[in-house]
Tab-separated table of C-alpha atoms in Angstrom:
chain	number	residue	atom	x	y	z
M	715	UNK	CA	-1.724	-14.534	21.013
M	716	UNK	CA	-4.370	-15.868	18.644
M	717	UNK	CA	-6.904	-13.333	19.907
M	718	UNK	CA	-4.487	-10.441	19.475
M	719	UNK	CA	-3.582	-11.576	15.948
M	720	UNK	CA	-7.173	-11.822	14.770
M	721	UNK	CA	-8.154	-8.556	16.483
M	722	UNK	CA	-5.381	-6.496	14.843
M	723	UNK	CA	-5.865	-8.271	11.513
M	724	UNK	CA	-9.559	-7.327	11.578
M	725	UNK	CA	-8.601	-3.725	12.301
M	726	UNK	CA	-6.177	-3.671	9.367
M	727	UNK	CA	-8.571	-5.482	7.014
M	728	UNK	CA	-11.180	-2.761	7.545
M	729	UNK	CA	-8.539	-0.064	7.087
M	730	UNK	CA	-7.473	-1.334	3.681
M	731	UNK	CA	-11.016	-2.036	2.513
M	732	UNK	CA	-11.811	1.648	3.044
M	733	UNK	CA	-8.684	2.726	1.159
M	734	UNK	CA	-9.519	0.581	-1.872
M	735	UNK	CA	-13.228	1.447	-1.898
M	736	UNK	CA	-12.728	4.350	-4.341
M	737	UNK	CA	-11.609	2.268	-7.326
M	738	UNK	CA	-14.875	0.311	-7.744
M	739	UNK	CA	-16.997	3.501	-7.652
M	740	UNK	CA	-14.689	5.623	-9.835
M	741	UNK	CA	-16.732	5.147	-13.013
M	742	UNK	CA	-19.959	5.813	-11.090
M	743	UNK	CA	-18.542	9.076	-9.733
M	744	UNK	CA	-17.604	10.084	-13.264
M	745	UNK	CA	-20.936	9.115	-14.794
M	746	UNK	CA	-23.366	10.111	-12.036
M	747	UNK	CA	-21.648	13.146	-10.519
M	748	UNK	CA	-19.749	14.311	-13.596
M	749	UNK	CA	-16.404	14.206	-11.816
M	750	UNK	CA	-13.149	14.478	-13.730
M	751	UNK	CA	-10.339	11.955	-13.349
M	752	UNK	CA	-8.298	14.647	-11.630
M	753	UNK	CA	-10.972	14.841	-8.940
M	754	UNK	CA	-11.133	11.053	-8.624
M	755	UNK	CA	-7.345	10.871	-8.383
M	756	UNK	CA	-7.410	13.534	-5.688
M	757	UNK	CA	-9.566	11.324	-3.445
M	758	UNK	CA	-6.708	8.859	-3.089
M	759	UNK	CA	-3.956	11.451	-3.437
M	760	UNK	CA	-5.265	13.405	-0.445
M	761	UNK	CA	-4.890	10.236	1.646
M	762	UNK	CA	-1.141	10.317	1.077
M	763	UNK	CA	-0.670	14.024	1.745
M	764	UNK	CA	-0.859	14.002	5.585
M	765	UNK	CA	1.067	10.742	5.719
M	766	UNK	CA	4.167	12.391	4.291
M	767	UNK	CA	4.394	13.849	7.807
M	768	UNK	CA	2.410	11.371	9.913
M	769	UNK	CA	4.731	8.423	9.224
M	770	UNK	CA	7.563	10.494	10.693
M	771	UNK	CA	5.791	11.021	14.010
M	772	UNK	CA	3.683	7.870	14.261
M	773	UNK	CA	6.301	6.057	16.327
M	774	UNK	CA	6.524	9.001	18.723
M	775	UNK	CA	2.755	8.876	19.264
M	776	UNK	CA	2.918	5.141	19.924
M	777	UNK	CA	5.729	5.646	22.445
M	778	UNK	CA	3.780	8.315	24.282
M	779	UNK	CA	0.298	6.801	24.287
M	780	UNK	CA	0.900	3.035	23.681
M	781	UNK	CA	0.262	0.953	20.579
M	782	UNK	CA	-3.171	-0.203	21.748
M	783	UNK	CA	-4.453	3.328	22.419
M	784	UNK	CA	-3.149	4.710	19.113
M	785	UNK	CA	-4.627	1.756	17.208
M	786	UNK	CA	-8.044	2.316	18.776
M	787	UNK	CA	-7.984	6.098	18.297
M	788	UNK	CA	-6.876	5.896	14.663
M	789	UNK	CA	-9.485	3.225	13.866
M	790	UNK	CA	-12.173	5.645	15.071
M	791	UNK	CA	-10.588	8.384	12.951
M	792	UNK	CA	-10.679	6.084	9.908
M	793	UNK	CA	-14.337	5.281	10.534
M	794	UNK	CA	-15.228	8.977	10.802
M	795	UNK	CA	-13.380	9.618	7.542
M	796	UNK	CA	-15.303	6.832	5.804
M	797	UNK	CA	-18.614	8.204	7.094
M	798	UNK	CA	-17.849	11.760	5.916
M	799	UNK	CA	-16.834	10.385	2.505
M	800	UNK	CA	-20.098	8.450	2.188
M	801	UNK	CA	-22.157	11.450	3.312
M	802	UNK	CA	-20.935	13.976	0.786
M	803	UNK	CA	-21.919	14.261	-2.848
M	804	UNK	CA	-19.952	17.508	-2.977
M	805	UNK	CA	-16.303	17.122	-3.919
M	806	UNK	CA	-14.862	19.162	-0.974
M	807	UNK	CA	-16.835	17.055	1.518
M	808	UNK	CA	-15.547	13.770	0.120
M	809	UNK	CA	-12.008	15.115	-0.015
M	810	UNK	CA	-12.318	16.121	3.655
M	811	UNK	CA	-13.484	12.604	4.480
M	812	UNK	CA	-10.548	10.983	2.692
M	813	UNK	CA	-8.155	13.427	4.358
M	814	UNK	CA	-9.557	12.488	7.769
M	815	UNK	CA	-9.234	8.815	6.886
M	816	UNK	CA	-5.643	9.333	5.766
M	817	UNK	CA	-4.725	11.045	9.025
M	818	UNK	CA	-5.594	7.859	10.895
M	819	UNK	CA	-4.786	5.053	8.469
M	820	UNK	CA	-0.988	5.095	8.180
M	821	UNK	CA	-0.517	5.886	11.869
M	822	UNK	CA	-2.600	2.783	12.579
M	823	UNK	CA	-0.190	0.782	10.408
M	824	UNK	CA	2.747	2.067	12.488
M	825	UNK	CA	0.923	1.240	15.735
M	826	UNK	CA	0.001	-2.297	14.629
M	827	UNK	CA	3.591	-2.954	13.473
M	828	UNK	CA	4.859	-1.938	16.913
M	829	UNK	CA	2.115	-4.063	18.496
M	830	UNK	CA	3.307	-7.138	16.600
M	831	UNK	CA	6.858	-6.478	17.729
M	832	UNK	CA	5.675	-6.193	21.340
M	833	UNK	CA	3.834	-9.490	21.123
M	834	UNK	CA	5.877	-11.641	18.755
M	835	UNK	CA	9.580	-10.672	18.865
M	836	UNK	CA	11.251	-14.014	19.486
M	837	UNK	CA	7.875	-15.689	18.891
M	838	UNK	CA	7.610	-16.151	15.100
M	839	UNK	CA	7.571	-12.387	14.495
M	840	UNK	CA	8.308	-12.549	10.746
M	841	UNK	CA	5.702	-15.249	10.149
M	842	UNK	CA	2.991	-13.430	12.093
M	843	UNK	CA	3.753	-10.146	10.313
M	844	UNK	CA	3.540	-11.895	6.931
M	845	UNK	CA	0.180	-13.392	7.886
M	846	UNK	CA	-1.025	-9.950	8.932
M	847	UNK	CA	-0.056	-8.653	5.484
M	848	UNK	CA	-2.196	-11.448	4.027
M	849	UNK	CA	-5.155	-10.132	6.045
M	850	UNK	CA	-4.424	-6.630	4.723
M	851	UNK	CA	-4.409	-7.880	1.139
M	852	UNK	CA	-7.690	-9.705	1.824
M	853	UNK	CA	-9.296	-6.378	2.761
M	854	UNK	CA	-8.217	-4.910	-0.581
M	855	UNK	CA	-9.382	-8.056	-2.369
M	856	UNK	CA	-12.831	-7.771	-0.786
M	857	UNK	CA	-13.083	-4.139	-1.869
M	858	UNK	CA	-12.407	-5.160	-5.465
M	859	UNK	CA	-14.904	-8.026	-5.288
M	860	UNK	CA	-17.620	-5.902	-3.652
M	861	UNK	CA	-19.385	-5.142	-6.976
M	862	UNK	CA	-20.036	-8.885	-7.166
M	863	UNK	CA	-21.090	-9.785	-3.617
M	864	UNK	CA	-22.795	-6.402	-3.044
M	865	UNK	CA	-24.158	-5.830	-6.543
M	866	UNK	CA	-27.475	-4.553	-5.157
M	867	UNK	CA	-25.643	-1.683	-3.453
M	868	UNK	CA	-23.815	-0.719	-6.648
M	869	UNK	CA	-27.121	-0.790	-8.525
M	870	UNK	CA	-28.279	2.012	-6.220
M	871	UNK	CA	-25.427	4.309	-7.294
M	872	UNK	CA	-22.099	5.544	-5.981
M	873	UNK	CA	-23.127	6.262	-2.364
M	874	UNK	CA	-24.304	2.881	-1.062
M	875	UNK	CA	-20.933	1.140	-1.728
M	876	UNK	CA	-19.209	3.854	0.307
M	877	UNK	CA	-21.576	3.140	3.196
M	878	UNK	CA	-20.464	-0.485	2.905
M	879	UNK	CA	-16.884	0.778	3.299
M	880	UNK	CA	-17.988	2.624	6.440
M	881	UNK	CA	-19.416	-0.678	7.735
M	882	UNK	CA	-15.977	-2.226	7.295
M	883	UNK	CA	-14.709	0.757	9.287
M	884	UNK	CA	-16.984	-0.368	12.120
M	885	UNK	CA	-15.388	-3.832	11.948
M	886	UNK	CA	-11.989	-2.144	12.155
M	887	UNK	CA	-13.004	-0.333	15.345
M	888	UNK	CA	-14.326	-3.599	16.804
M	889	UNK	CA	-11.005	-5.279	16.089
M	890	UNK	CA	-9.047	-2.364	17.551
M	891	UNK	CA	-11.203	-2.365	20.679
M	892	UNK	CA	-10.746	-6.126	21.129
M	893	UNK	CA	-6.973	-5.669	20.770
M	894	UNK	CA	-7.061	-2.812	23.331
M	895	UNK	CA	-8.804	-5.070	25.865
M	896	UNK	CA	-6.524	-8.063	25.239
M	897	UNK	CA	-3.326	-6.015	25.259
M	898	UNK	CA	-4.270	-4.127	28.427
M	899	UNK	CA	-4.887	-7.419	30.201
M	900	UNK	CA	-1.656	-9.061	29.017
M	901	UNK	CA	0.505	-5.965	29.638
M	902	UNK	CA	-0.636	-5.962	33.255
M	903	UNK	CA	0.503	-9.579	33.520
M	904	UNK	CA	3.928	-8.734	32.053
M	905	UNK	CA	3.730	-11.342	29.291
M	906	UNK	CA	4.618	-9.092	26.320
M	907	UNK	CA	8.006	-8.996	24.652
M	908	UNK	CA	10.050	-5.819	24.921
M	909	UNK	CA	8.991	-3.215	22.366
M	910	UNK	CA	11.659	-2.076	19.903
M	911	UNK	CA	12.551	1.605	19.460
M	912	UNK	CA	9.991	3.536	17.438
M	913	UNK	CA	10.692	4.823	13.962
M	914	UNK	CA	11.973	8.264	14.909
M	915	UNK	CA	13.796	10.431	12.437
M	916	UNK	CA	17.441	11.263	13.136
M	917	UNK	CA	18.369	13.677	10.375
M	918	UNK	CA	22.108	13.273	11.018
M	919	UNK	CA	21.795	9.749	9.607
M	920	UNK	CA	21.044	11.124	6.136
M	921	UNK	CA	24.717	11.813	5.486
M	922	UNK	CA	25.661	8.264	6.475
M	923	UNK	CA	23.296	6.229	4.296
M	924	UNK	CA	24.952	3.978	1.748
M	925	UNK	CA	24.321	4.264	-1.994
M	926	UNK	CA	22.356	1.021	-1.848
M	927	UNK	CA	19.821	2.579	0.510
M	928	UNK	CA	19.094	5.466	-1.848
M	929	UNK	CA	18.668	3.030	-4.749
M	930	UNK	CA	16.156	1.072	-2.645
M	931	UNK	CA	14.341	4.352	-1.961
M	932	UNK	CA	14.262	4.993	-5.716
M	933	UNK	CA	12.687	1.572	-6.303
M	934	UNK	CA	10.175	2.157	-3.504
M	935	UNK	CA	9.008	5.581	-4.676
M	936	UNK	CA	8.659	4.727	-8.364
M	937	UNK	CA	7.170	1.256	-7.786
M	938	UNK	CA	4.445	2.350	-5.359
M	939	UNK	CA	3.729	5.487	-7.409
M	940	UNK	CA	2.568	3.046	-10.077
M	941	UNK	CA	0.877	0.298	-8.059
M	942	UNK	CA	-1.382	2.354	-5.793
M	943	UNK	CA	-2.587	5.077	-8.215
M	944	UNK	CA	-3.231	2.611	-11.028
M	945	UNK	CA	-4.555	-0.426	-9.176
M	946	UNK	CA	-6.438	1.370	-6.401
M	947	UNK	CA	-7.704	4.435	-8.285
M	948	UNK	CA	-7.945	4.130	-12.061
M	949	UNK	CA	-7.610	0.504	-13.168
M	950	UNK	CA	-11.257	-0.557	-12.753
M	951	UNK	CA	-12.511	2.570	-14.528
M	952	UNK	CA	-9.906	1.992	-17.244
M	953	UNK	CA	-10.985	-1.648	-17.721
M	954	UNK	CA	-14.622	-0.532	-17.998
M	955	UNK	CA	-14.178	2.366	-20.392
M	956	UNK	CA	-11.204	1.273	-22.494
M	957	UNK	CA	-12.021	-2.422	-22.776
M	958	UNK	CA	-15.795	-2.539	-22.329
M	959	UNK	CA	-15.795	-4.717	-19.215
M	960	UNK	CA	-18.734	-4.591	-16.820
M	961	UNK	CA	-18.097	-3.256	-13.316
M	962	UNK	CA	-18.245	-6.801	-11.912
M	963	UNK	CA	-15.804	-8.171	-14.503
M	964	UNK	CA	-13.412	-5.225	-14.171
M	965	UNK	CA	-13.322	-5.355	-10.379
M	966	UNK	CA	-12.873	-9.142	-10.391
M	967	UNK	CA	-9.962	-8.838	-12.807
M	968	UNK	CA	-8.407	-6.122	-10.665
M	969	UNK	CA	-8.817	-8.218	-7.502
M	970	UNK	CA	-6.473	-10.852	-8.893
M	971	UNK	CA	-3.523	-8.580	-8.127
M	972	UNK	CA	-4.172	-8.752	-4.391
M	973	UNK	CA	-5.357	-12.356	-4.537
M	974	UNK	CA	-1.908	-13.284	-5.814
M	975	UNK	CA	-0.187	-11.079	-3.226
M	976	UNK	CA	-2.158	-12.683	-0.377
M	977	UNK	CA	-0.525	-16.034	-1.003
M	978	UNK	CA	2.743	-15.269	-2.788
M	979	UNK	CA	4.193	-12.527	-0.546
M	980	UNK	CA	4.995	-14.921	2.347
M	981	UNK	CA	6.435	-17.407	-0.176
M	982	UNK	CA	8.770	-14.798	-1.654
M	983	UNK	CA	9.744	-13.675	1.843
M	984	UNK	CA	10.795	-17.246	2.616
M	985	UNK	CA	12.685	-17.399	-0.694
M	986	UNK	CA	14.584	-14.247	0.273
M	987	UNK	CA	15.589	-15.828	3.580
M	988	UNK	CA	16.913	-18.803	1.639
M	989	UNK	CA	18.865	-17.182	-1.198
M	990	UNK	CA	19.686	-13.684	0.188
M	991	UNK	CA	19.771	-12.190	-3.341
M	992	UNK	CA	18.016	-8.856	-2.796
M	993	UNK	CA	19.276	-7.177	-5.964
M	994	UNK	CA	18.434	-10.062	-8.285
M	995	UNK	CA	14.977	-10.649	-6.816
M	996	UNK	CA	14.118	-6.945	-6.948
M	997	UNK	CA	15.256	-6.781	-10.579
M	998	UNK	CA	13.090	-9.768	-11.536
M	999	UNK	CA	10.107	-8.381	-9.617
M	1000	UNK	CA	10.446	-4.859	-10.980
M	1001	UNK	CA	10.687	-6.134	-14.567
M	1002	UNK	CA	7.105	-7.392	-14.426
M	1003	UNK	CA	5.742	-3.878	-13.987
M	1004	UNK	CA	6.876	-2.185	-17.250
M	1005	UNK	CA	6.090	-5.356	-19.209
M	1006	UNK	CA	2.538	-5.346	-17.832
M	1007	UNK	CA	1.992	-1.754	-18.993
M	1008	UNK	CA	3.489	-2.576	-22.361
M	1009	UNK	CA	0.814	-5.256	-22.696
M	1010	UNK	CA	-1.904	-2.817	-21.617
M	1011	UNK	CA	-0.672	-0.182	-24.070
M	1012	UNK	CA	-1.056	-2.678	-26.925
M	1013	UNK	CA	-4.833	-2.178	-26.454
M	1014	UNK	CA	-5.601	-5.855	-26.862
M	1015	UNK	CA	-8.312	-7.068	-24.501
M	1016	UNK	CA	-6.768	-10.535	-24.636
M	1017	UNK	CA	-3.683	-9.083	-22.893
M	1018	UNK	CA	-5.581	-7.930	-19.803
M	1019	UNK	CA	-5.255	-11.226	-17.944
M	1020	UNK	CA	-1.536	-11.531	-18.680
M	1021	UNK	CA	-0.938	-7.930	-17.626
M	1022	UNK	CA	-2.859	-8.460	-14.386
M	1023	UNK	CA	-0.923	-11.648	-13.612
M	1024	UNK	CA	2.351	-9.766	-14.069
M	1025	UNK	CA	1.137	-6.935	-11.837
M	1026	UNK	CA	0.179	-9.451	-9.141
M	1027	UNK	CA	3.507	-11.279	-9.342
M	1028	UNK	CA	5.436	-8.018	-9.223
M	1029	UNK	CA	3.406	-6.714	-6.281
M	1030	UNK	CA	4.035	-10.000	-4.456
M	1031	UNK	CA	7.786	-10.148	-5.031
M	1032	UNK	CA	8.980	-6.546	-4.752
M	1033	UNK	CA	7.450	-5.632	-1.344
M	1034	UNK	CA	8.519	-9.012	0.096
M	1035	UNK	CA	12.147	-8.149	-0.723
M	1036	UNK	CA	12.158	-4.336	-0.608
M	1037	UNK	CA	11.376	-3.684	3.056
M	1038	UNK	CA	13.669	-6.343	4.569
M	1039	UNK	CA	16.472	-5.153	2.249
M	1040	UNK	CA	16.660	-1.822	4.099
M	1041	UNK	CA	17.956	-3.576	7.210
M	1042	UNK	CA	20.756	-5.095	5.134
M	1043	UNK	CA	22.195	-1.727	4.148
M	1044	UNK	CA	21.522	0.349	7.266
M	1045	UNK	CA	22.888	-0.011	10.773
M	1046	UNK	CA	20.534	-0.642	13.671
M	1047	UNK	CA	20.632	2.967	14.849
M	1048	UNK	CA	19.710	4.163	11.332
M	1049	UNK	CA	16.683	1.925	10.795
M	1050	UNK	CA	14.095	4.263	12.281
M	1051	UNK	CA	15.274	7.121	10.085
M	1052	UNK	CA	15.628	4.851	7.050
M	1053	UNK	CA	12.125	3.378	7.215
M	1054	UNK	CA	10.469	6.642	8.212
M	1055	UNK	CA	12.110	8.628	5.413
M	1056	UNK	CA	11.479	5.968	2.777
M	1057	UNK	CA	7.789	5.723	3.706
M	1058	UNK	CA	7.404	9.512	3.691
M	1059	UNK	CA	8.925	9.738	0.198
M	1060	UNK	CA	6.746	6.810	-0.907
M	1061	UNK	CA	3.610	8.675	0.182
M	1062	UNK	CA	4.784	11.828	-1.601
M	1063	UNK	CA	5.255	9.813	-4.797
M	1064	UNK	CA	1.785	8.249	-4.531
M	1065	UNK	CA	0.248	11.683	-3.950
M	1066	UNK	CA	1.857	13.228	-7.024
M	1067	UNK	CA	1.224	10.210	-9.272
M	1068	UNK	CA	-2.507	10.150	-8.456
M	1069	UNK	CA	-2.853	13.813	-9.430
M	1070	UNK	CA	-0.739	13.497	-12.580
M	1071	UNK	CA	-2.577	10.370	-13.786
M	1072	UNK	CA	-5.954	12.053	-13.344
M	1073	UNK	CA	-4.723	15.192	-15.105
M	1074	UNK	CA	-3.367	13.367	-18.171
M	1075	UNK	CA	-6.626	11.399	-18.442
M	1076	UNK	CA	-8.623	14.616	-18.427
M	1077	UNK	CA	-6.275	16.300	-20.873
M	1078	UNK	CA	-6.550	13.324	-23.230
M	1079	UNK	CA	-10.331	13.197	-22.875
M	1080	UNK	CA	-10.257	9.614	-21.575
M	1081	UNK	CA	-13.745	8.126	-21.527
M	1082	UNK	CA	-15.839	5.287	-22.876
M	1083	UNK	CA	-16.247	7.336	-26.055
M	1084	UNK	CA	-12.477	7.941	-26.301
M	1085	UNK	CA	-10.550	4.909	-24.977
M	1086	UNK	CA	-7.359	6.202	-26.623
M	1087	UNK	CA	-7.410	9.028	-24.086
M	1088	UNK	CA	-6.018	6.574	-21.533
M	1089	UNK	CA	-2.827	5.996	-23.533
M	1090	UNK	CA	-0.992	8.890	-21.868
M	1091	UNK	CA	-1.747	7.449	-18.408
M	1092	UNK	CA	-0.435	4.031	-19.458
M	1093	UNK	CA	2.781	5.560	-20.780
M	1094	UNK	CA	3.172	7.638	-17.622
M	1095	UNK	CA	2.895	4.550	-15.420
M	1096	UNK	CA	5.028	2.566	-17.855
M	1097	UNK	CA	7.891	5.052	-17.643
M	1098	UNK	CA	7.691	5.120	-13.841
M	1099	UNK	CA	7.770	1.309	-13.903
M	1100	UNK	CA	10.827	1.388	-16.131
M	1101	UNK	CA	12.513	3.765	-13.671
M	1102	UNK	CA	11.896	1.254	-10.849
M	1103	UNK	CA	13.465	-1.482	-12.992
M	1104	UNK	CA	16.512	0.708	-13.716
M	1105	UNK	CA	16.969	1.432	-9.994
M	1106	UNK	CA	16.830	-2.327	-9.340
M	1107	UNK	CA	19.533	-2.986	-11.942
M	1108	UNK	CA	21.715	-0.256	-10.444
M	1109	UNK	CA	21.252	-1.785	-6.986
M	1110	UNK	CA	22.296	-5.201	-8.263
M	1111	UNK	CA	25.388	-3.675	-9.937
M	1112	UNK	CA	26.265	-1.711	-6.813
M	1113	UNK	CA	26.022	-4.877	-4.739
M	1114	UNK	CA	28.374	-6.647	-7.144
M	1115	UNK	CA	30.877	-3.770	-6.948
M	1116	UNK	CA	30.737	-3.743	-3.160
M	1117	UNK	CA	31.198	-7.499	-2.989
M	1118	UNK	CA	34.111	-7.357	-5.434
M	1119	UNK	CA	35.715	-4.567	-3.437
M	1120	UNK	CA	35.392	-6.583	-0.237
M	1121	UNK	CA	36.966	-9.633	-1.920
M	1122	UNK	CA	39.871	-7.547	-3.267
M	1123	UNK	CA	40.559	-6.115	0.189
M	1124	UNK	CA	40.420	-9.611	1.636
M	1125	UNK	CA	42.984	-10.872	-0.916
M	1126	UNK	CA	45.323	-7.972	-0.179
């Protein structure tokens, strides 16, 4: 079990390092290649585009070809995408590389989730999954800290750091291959737990979802449409150009978001198990997001640390509560459809938000010479954050109404 855990965690760590490798080189791409923020936003937006569909069929692929085979194949696909991205100084080439990476990355996540269920259902499944998320966050943290521990590569320009990301892709393949070998051996011995049904879409379930589910979807779409485009695409460039931070200082500051999530997400998951207050916890977590952008919009450099702390706390609490909450409001036969649809809509939101944020930066002339040009992006993310908070309040109110209705029926 230990070998399987470390093998899949290594595969996922490399996956997320590659995803977050664009943020630290964003300013270099702008300065050295003359790219617009719309182009930079497209590099991460294009990742989400195929996953609007791939998350719907990922479970089917795992069922047909096994979790270990899909994990290994998609890790190779991610590595090829990272290599193509590092090779191309032309925008279409890099976009093709990120598209190729995106085709493999989210399907790998589906495969590894199924793999953990196969190995750990009835064997500390929730704990092991939470620890795997910690490994994922560590990959993102390393990507943000790379300008510090790989400063010589960044001194050479935008391309060398992307080759470092490709090297992490090699580690991902090594982890996936080790998992393939271990899993093949243990499956032959019959020691694995029974795999759960894959996340297939049953469109007839759409008419039977409760109001609470759709409010959770609203939180998911608006929350992640802020977190990923800002933190993984534009935040480091924004810290450099709007606040005069060096690349090392900006990336270190940005890494604190995932550093907090690495340790706090399992803690908040345990808290949820204890108190069972999904609506209240989501409301508290979602509130941190608009407040953090309000602090950023005040343009005070002294507010950067406070804003980053709030982002980290919010990103630790909301995901820890959001995904388990779906199971509370959907029946067992609806879960595959519920999770698949919510993830597809999440990816669509991230895709659109990346493009819009880059466009408003370009329209406002955001740059080191015009820091005020970033204000429109901050307000865009702030309003999306506020929408997530409103959805959380509505969910809490809906829960109270449902509980009151149940009590009234019980009294009658």
